[in-house]
mmCIF file of C-alpha atoms in Angstrom:
data_model
loop_
_atom_site.group_PDB
_atom_site.id
_atom_site.type_symbol
_atom_site.label_atom_id
_atom_site.label_comp_id
_atom_site.label_asym_id
_atom_site.label_seq_id
_atom_site.Cartn_x
_atom_site.Cartn_y
_atom_site.Cartn_z
ATOM 1 C CA MET A 1 -0.506 -9.992 12.468
ATOM 2 C CA ASN A 2 -1.843 -9.078 9.013
ATOM 3 C CA ILE A 3 -3.813 -5.833 8.933
ATOM 4 C CA ILE A 4 -5.731 -3.872 6.296
ATOM 5 C CA LEU A 5 -6.283 -0.127 6.778
ATOM 6 C CA LEU A 6 -9.448 1.250 5.161
ATOM 7 C CA GLY A 7 -10.700 4.818 4.936
ATOM 8 C CA ALA A 8 -11.329 7.627 2.489
ATOM 9 C CA PRO A 9 -8.395 9.401 0.842
ATOM 10 C CA GLY A 10 -6.877 11.624 3.499
ATOM 11 C CA ALA A 11 -8.356 9.706 6.450
ATOM 12 C CA GLY A 12 -4.879 9.132 7.875
ATOM 13 C CA LYS A 13 -4.075 5.625 6.657
ATOM 14 C CA GLY A 14 -0.530 6.505 5.652
ATOM 15 C CA THR A 15 0.342 8.231 8.923
ATOM 16 C CA GLN A 16 -1.240 5.528 11.082
ATOM 17 C CA GLY A 17 0.357 2.795 8.967
ATOM 18 C CA GLU A 18 3.838 4.242 9.547
ATOM 19 C CA MET A 19 3.265 4.572 13.306
ATOM 20 C CA ILE A 20 1.781 1.086 13.779
ATOM 21 C CA SER A 21 4.525 -0.398 11.580
ATOM 22 C CA LYS A 22 7.151 0.925 13.988
ATOM 23 C CA ARG A 23 5.113 -0.144 17.038
ATOM 24 C CA LEU A 24 4.578 -3.758 15.844
ATOM 25 C CA GLY A 25 7.782 -4.161 13.816
ATOM 26 C CA ILE A 26 5.991 -5.152 10.609
ATOM 27 C CA PRO A 27 6.112 -3.399 7.196
ATOM 28 C CA THR A 28 3.474 -1.196 5.680
ATOM 29 C CA ILE A 29 2.569 -2.202 2.160
ATOM 30 C CA SER A 30 1.447 1.055 0.557
ATOM 31 C CA THR A 31 0.297 0.410 -2.979
ATOM 32 C CA GLY A 32 0.177 4.145 -3.631
ATOM 33 C CA ASN A 33 3.858 4.547 -2.761
ATOM 34 C CA MET A 34 4.812 1.515 -4.844
ATOM 35 C CA LEU A 35 2.926 2.848 -7.854
ATOM 36 C CA ARG A 36 4.375 6.347 -7.486
ATOM 37 C CA GLU A 37 7.873 4.804 -7.315
ATOM 38 C CA ALA A 38 7.188 2.929 -10.552
ATOM 39 C CA ILE A 39 6.061 6.176 -12.188
ATOM 40 C CA LYS A 40 9.136 8.027 -10.921
ATOM 41 C CA ASN A 41 11.389 5.297 -12.315
ATOM 42 C CA GLN A 42 9.409 5.298 -15.598
ATOM 43 C CA THR A 43 8.968 1.527 -15.502
ATOM 44 C CA ALA A 44 6.526 -0.225 -17.852
ATOM 45 C CA LEU A 45 4.035 -0.540 -14.984
ATOM 46 C CA GLY A 46 4.566 3.095 -14.024
ATOM 47 C CA MET A 47 3.674 4.312 -17.481
ATOM 48 C CA GLN A 48 0.499 2.180 -17.442
ATOM 49 C CA VAL A 49 -0.775 3.518 -14.121
ATOM 50 C CA LYS A 50 0.283 7.166 -14.433
ATOM 51 C CA LYS A 51 -2.836 8.259 -16.267
ATOM 52 C CA TYR A 52 -5.087 6.675 -13.625
ATOM 53 C CA MET A 53 -3.293 8.264 -10.676
ATOM 54 C CA ASP A 54 -3.133 11.716 -12.279
ATOM 55 C CA GLU A 55 -6.917 11.648 -12.570
ATOM 56 C CA GLY A 56 -7.439 10.212 -9.104
ATOM 57 C CA ALA A 57 -9.073 7.131 -10.665
ATOM 58 C CA LEU A 58 -8.661 3.518 -9.586
ATOM 59 C CA VAL A 59 -5.772 1.534 -11.031
ATOM 60 C CA PRO A 60 -7.050 -1.704 -12.699
ATOM 61 C CA ASP A 61 -7.200 -4.666 -10.346
ATOM 62 C CA GLU A 62 -4.763 -6.849 -12.256
ATOM 63 C CA LEU A 63 -2.000 -4.224 -12.007
ATOM 64 C CA VAL A 64 -2.507 -3.663 -8.295
ATOM 65 C CA LEU A 65 -2.686 -7.349 -7.426
ATOM 66 C CA ASP A 66 0.496 -8.125 -9.372
ATOM 67 C CA ILE A 67 2.310 -5.683 -7.118
ATOM 68 C CA VAL A 68 0.737 -6.920 -3.902
ATOM 69 C CA ALA A 69 1.184 -10.646 -4.640
ATOM 70 C CA GLU A 70 4.902 -10.104 -5.127
ATOM 71 C CA ARG A 71 5.278 -7.849 -2.086
ATOM 72 C CA VAL A 72 3.741 -10.166 0.558
ATOM 73 C CA THR A 73 6.160 -12.968 -0.345
ATOM 74 C CA GLN A 74 9.180 -10.918 0.679
ATOM 75 C CA PRO A 75 11.024 -11.899 3.893
ATOM 76 C CA ASP A 76 10.116 -8.743 5.813
ATOM 77 C CA CYS A 77 6.438 -9.758 5.674
ATOM 78 C CA SER A 78 7.001 -13.122 7.399
ATOM 79 C CA LYS A 79 5.794 -11.798 10.765
ATOM 80 C CA GLY A 80 2.918 -9.725 9.360
ATOM 81 C CA PHE A 81 2.174 -6.595 7.379
ATOM 82 C CA ILE A 82 -0.132 -3.583 7.103
ATOM 83 C CA MET A 83 -1.923 -3.043 3.781
ATOM 84 C CA ASP A 84 -2.671 0.593 2.929
ATOM 85 C CA GLY A 85 -4.520 1.351 -0.289
ATOM 86 C CA VAL A 86 -5.397 -2.258 -1.172
ATOM 87 C CA PRO A 87 -7.872 -3.820 -1.542
ATOM 88 C CA ARG A 88 -9.981 -1.007 -3.003
ATOM 89 C CA THR A 89 -12.787 -3.103 -4.469
ATOM 90 C CA VAL A 90 -14.652 -6.253 -3.485
ATOM 91 C CA PRO A 91 -13.183 -8.198 -6.446
ATOM 92 C CA GLN A 92 -9.689 -7.253 -5.164
ATOM 93 C CA ALA A 93 -10.620 -8.466 -1.678
ATOM 94 C CA GLU A 94 -11.958 -11.707 -3.087
ATOM 95 C CA ALA A 95 -8.794 -12.186 -5.114
ATOM 96 C CA ILE A 96 -6.600 -11.606 -2.042
ATOM 97 C CA ASP A 97 -8.641 -14.221 -0.142
ATOM 98 C CA ALA A 98 -8.372 -16.620 -3.086
ATOM 99 C CA LYS A 99 -4.592 -16.272 -3.101
ATOM 100 C CA GLY A 100 -4.569 -17.535 0.503
ATOM 101 C CA VAL A 101 -3.376 -14.266 2.037
ATOM 102 C CA ARG A 102 -4.544 -14.316 5.641
ATOM 103 C CA ILE A 103 -6.069 -11.100 6.973
ATOM 104 C CA ASP A 104 -6.570 -10.774 10.777
ATOM 105 C CA HIS A 105 -7.995 -7.270 11.193
ATOM 106 C CA VAL A 106 -9.504 -4.668 8.901
ATOM 107 C CA VAL A 107 -9.402 -1.209 10.504
ATOM 108 C CA SER A 108 -11.563 1.485 8.967
ATOM 109 C CA LEU A 109 -10.669 5.103 9.852
ATOM 110 C CA GLU A 110 -13.935 7.023 9.909
ATOM 111 C CA VAL A 111 -13.765 10.702 8.832
ATOM 112 C CA ASP A 112 -16.526 12.754 7.158
ATOM 113 C CA ASP A 113 -16.042 14.285 3.698
ATOM 114 C CA GLU A 114 -15.852 17.914 4.901
ATOM 115 C CA ALA A 115 -13.036 17.127 7.288
ATOM 116 C CA ILE A 116 -11.276 15.089 4.563
ATOM 117 C CA ALA A 117 -11.354 18.015 2.113
ATOM 118 C CA SER A 118 -9.911 20.391 4.723
ATOM 119 C CA ARG A 119 -7.289 17.893 5.795
ATOM 120 C CA MET A 120 -6.055 17.061 2.292
ATOM 121 C CA SER A 121 -5.580 20.733 1.376
ATOM 122 C CA GLY A 122 -2.778 20.791 3.956
ATOM 123 C CA ARG A 123 -1.289 17.362 3.187
ATOM 124 C CA ARG A 124 2.284 17.104 1.951
ATOM 125 C CA VAL A 125 4.206 14.032 0.764
ATOM 126 C CA CYS A 126 7.931 13.431 0.389
ATOM 127 C CA THR A 127 8.811 13.185 -3.311
ATOM 128 C CA LYS A 128 11.682 10.846 -2.469
ATOM 129 C CA CYS A 129 10.477 8.277 0.108
ATOM 130 C CA GLY A 130 6.706 8.894 0.155
ATOM 131 C CA ALA A 131 6.403 9.835 3.865
ATOM 132 C CA SER A 132 3.168 11.691 4.673
ATOM 133 C CA TYR A 133 2.883 14.992 6.556
ATOM 134 C CA HIS A 134 0.331 17.746 7.222
ATOM 135 C CA ILE A 135 1.140 21.434 7.590
ATOM 136 C CA VAL A 136 -1.018 21.663 10.743
ATOM 137 C CA ASN A 137 -1.507 18.152 12.225
ATOM 138 C CA ASN A 138 1.845 16.561 11.392
ATOM 139 C CA PRO A 139 4.329 19.144 10.056
ATOM 140 C CA THR A 140 7.921 18.466 9.117
ATOM 141 C CA LYS A 141 10.572 19.682 11.571
ATOM 142 C CA VAL A 142 12.030 21.840 8.775
ATOM 143 C CA GLU A 143 9.497 23.346 6.350
ATOM 144 C CA GLY A 144 9.493 21.563 3.011
ATOM 145 C CA ILE A 145 12.085 18.931 4.087
ATOM 146 C CA CYS A 146 11.259 15.302 4.917
ATOM 147 C CA ASP A 147 12.185 14.272 8.478
ATOM 148 C CA SER A 148 13.033 10.752 7.349
ATOM 149 C CA CYS A 149 15.225 11.149 4.291
ATOM 150 C CA GLY A 150 15.751 14.896 3.698
ATOM 151 C CA GLY A 151 13.804 14.848 0.427
ATOM 152 C CA GLU A 152 11.547 17.626 -0.837
ATOM 153 C CA VAL A 153 8.025 17.660 0.578
ATOM 154 C CA ALA A 154 5.273 18.803 -1.796
ATOM 155 C CA THR A 155 1.536 18.664 -2.604
ATOM 156 C CA ARG A 156 0.629 15.637 -4.733
ATOM 157 C CA LYS A 157 -1.411 16.217 -7.863
ATOM 158 C CA ASP A 158 -4.107 13.873 -6.547
ATOM 159 C CA ASP A 159 -4.489 16.065 -3.416
ATOM 160 C CA GLU A 160 -5.617 19.060 -5.452
ATOM 161 C CA PRO A 161 -9.283 20.122 -4.711
ATOM 162 C CA ALA A 162 -10.937 18.952 -7.944
ATOM 163 C CA THR A 163 -9.147 15.601 -7.777
ATOM 164 C CA VAL A 164 -10.022 15.168 -4.102
ATOM 165 C CA LEU A 165 -13.742 15.483 -4.883
ATOM 166 C CA ASN A 166 -13.410 12.810 -7.579
ATOM 167 C CA ARG A 167 -11.457 10.506 -5.285
ATOM 168 C CA LEU A 168 -14.100 10.776 -2.570
ATOM 169 C CA LYS A 169 -16.816 9.975 -5.090
ATOM 170 C CA VAL A 170 -14.880 6.903 -6.244
ATOM 171 C CA TYR A 171 -14.284 5.843 -2.638
ATOM 172 C CA HIS A 172 -17.955 5.986 -1.667
ATOM 173 C CA GLU A 173 -19.089 4.180 -4.802
ATOM 174 C CA THR A 174 -16.404 1.508 -4.988
ATOM 175 C CA THR A 175 -14.329 1.064 -1.833
ATOM 176 C CA GLU A 176 -16.644 1.773 1.090
ATOM 177 C CA VAL A 177 -18.577 -1.433 0.356
ATOM 178 C CA LEU A 178 -15.530 -3.331 1.607
ATOM 179 C CA LYS A 179 -16.693 -2.552 5.120
ATOM 180 C CA ASP A 180 -19.691 -4.804 4.598
ATOM 181 C CA TYR A 181 -17.519 -7.488 3.000
ATOM 182 C CA TYR A 182 -15.163 -7.686 5.971
ATOM 183 C CA ALA A 183 -17.902 -7.130 8.572
ATOM 184 C CA LYS A 184 -19.478 -10.388 7.356
ATOM 185 C CA GLN A 185 -16.135 -12.107 8.021
ATOM 186 C CA GLY A 186 -16.016 -10.634 11.549
ATOM 187 C CA LYS A 187 -12.793 -8.753 10.827
ATOM 188 C CA LEU A 188 -13.992 -5.120 10.598
ATOM 189 C CA ARG A 189 -12.883 -2.648 13.299
ATOM 190 C CA LEU A 190 -14.231 0.952 13.172
ATOM 191 C CA VAL A 191 -11.988 3.733 14.564
ATOM 192 C CA CYS A 192 -12.637 7.502 14.619
ATOM 193 C CA GLY A 193 -10.015 9.099 12.423
ATOM 194 C CA ASP A 194 -11.088 12.665 13.198
ATOM 195 C CA GLN A 195 -9.123 12.986 16.376
ATOM 196 C CA PRO A 196 -5.489 13.625 17.377
ATOM 197 C CA ILE A 197 -3.067 11.238 15.674
ATOM 198 C CA GLU A 198 -1.873 9.679 18.943
ATOM 199 C CA ASP A 199 -5.456 9.064 20.134
ATOM 200 C CA ALA A 200 -6.382 7.367 16.845
ATOM 201 C CA GLN A 201 -3.303 5.174 17.107
ATOM 202 C CA ALA A 202 -4.233 4.155 20.671
ATOM 203 C CA ASP A 203 -7.742 3.250 19.537
ATOM 204 C CA ILE A 204 -6.398 1.180 16.640
ATOM 205 C CA LEU A 205 -3.996 -0.755 18.869
ATOM 206 C CA LYS A 206 -6.766 -1.394 21.391
ATOM 207 C CA THR A 207 -9.246 -2.659 18.792
ATOM 208 C CA ILE A 208 -6.733 -5.141 17.345
ATOM 209 C CA GLY A 209 -5.838 -6.414 20.803
ATOM 210 C CA VAL A 210 -2.407 -4.862 21.293
ATOM 211 C CA THR A 211 -1.754 -3.793 24.857
ATOM 212 C CA GLU A 212 0.840 -1.288 25.969
#
């Protein structure tokens, strides 16, 4: 089962992706995490995309698609995958279709901007493995320490208030139109993201036809 998760920055795509990945036994392909890893390792790609991510701007399509095209060919994607953070534009979606990548369901987590801003102010991300947390809704067991790998948990630069506003603006202007694109293909599934994490997960599983 190949799934795309859509939603504004902070809508809960990372958290839901991790949970559904474990439930279905398929990997989450998080472009954001892959790009941040490239930056951390100071690769050629990382240096190219750093300025875009620091500003909360979109990374150019060709860079994103190079990463995705390579990732979906890996053995762990043979039974399916969850895309988080890609596609972000209609041209990206068209390119993914053109490459013959089958998409079964596109789940959009619906959360209004005010709730997003409040939510992201409390978001924390592991600097080592990229796991997502929230100081209220999904805290770490030990403050400041990742449950998964023991790395340091911190606020990302692109979760700072000024950057959040810019990211929301970019989302509404550029990415939200993907809902229409996939609705026309009959693949769009709308799920309320402004509810407890477990309830949102249950709704996602139900809408993609996964029974307990």
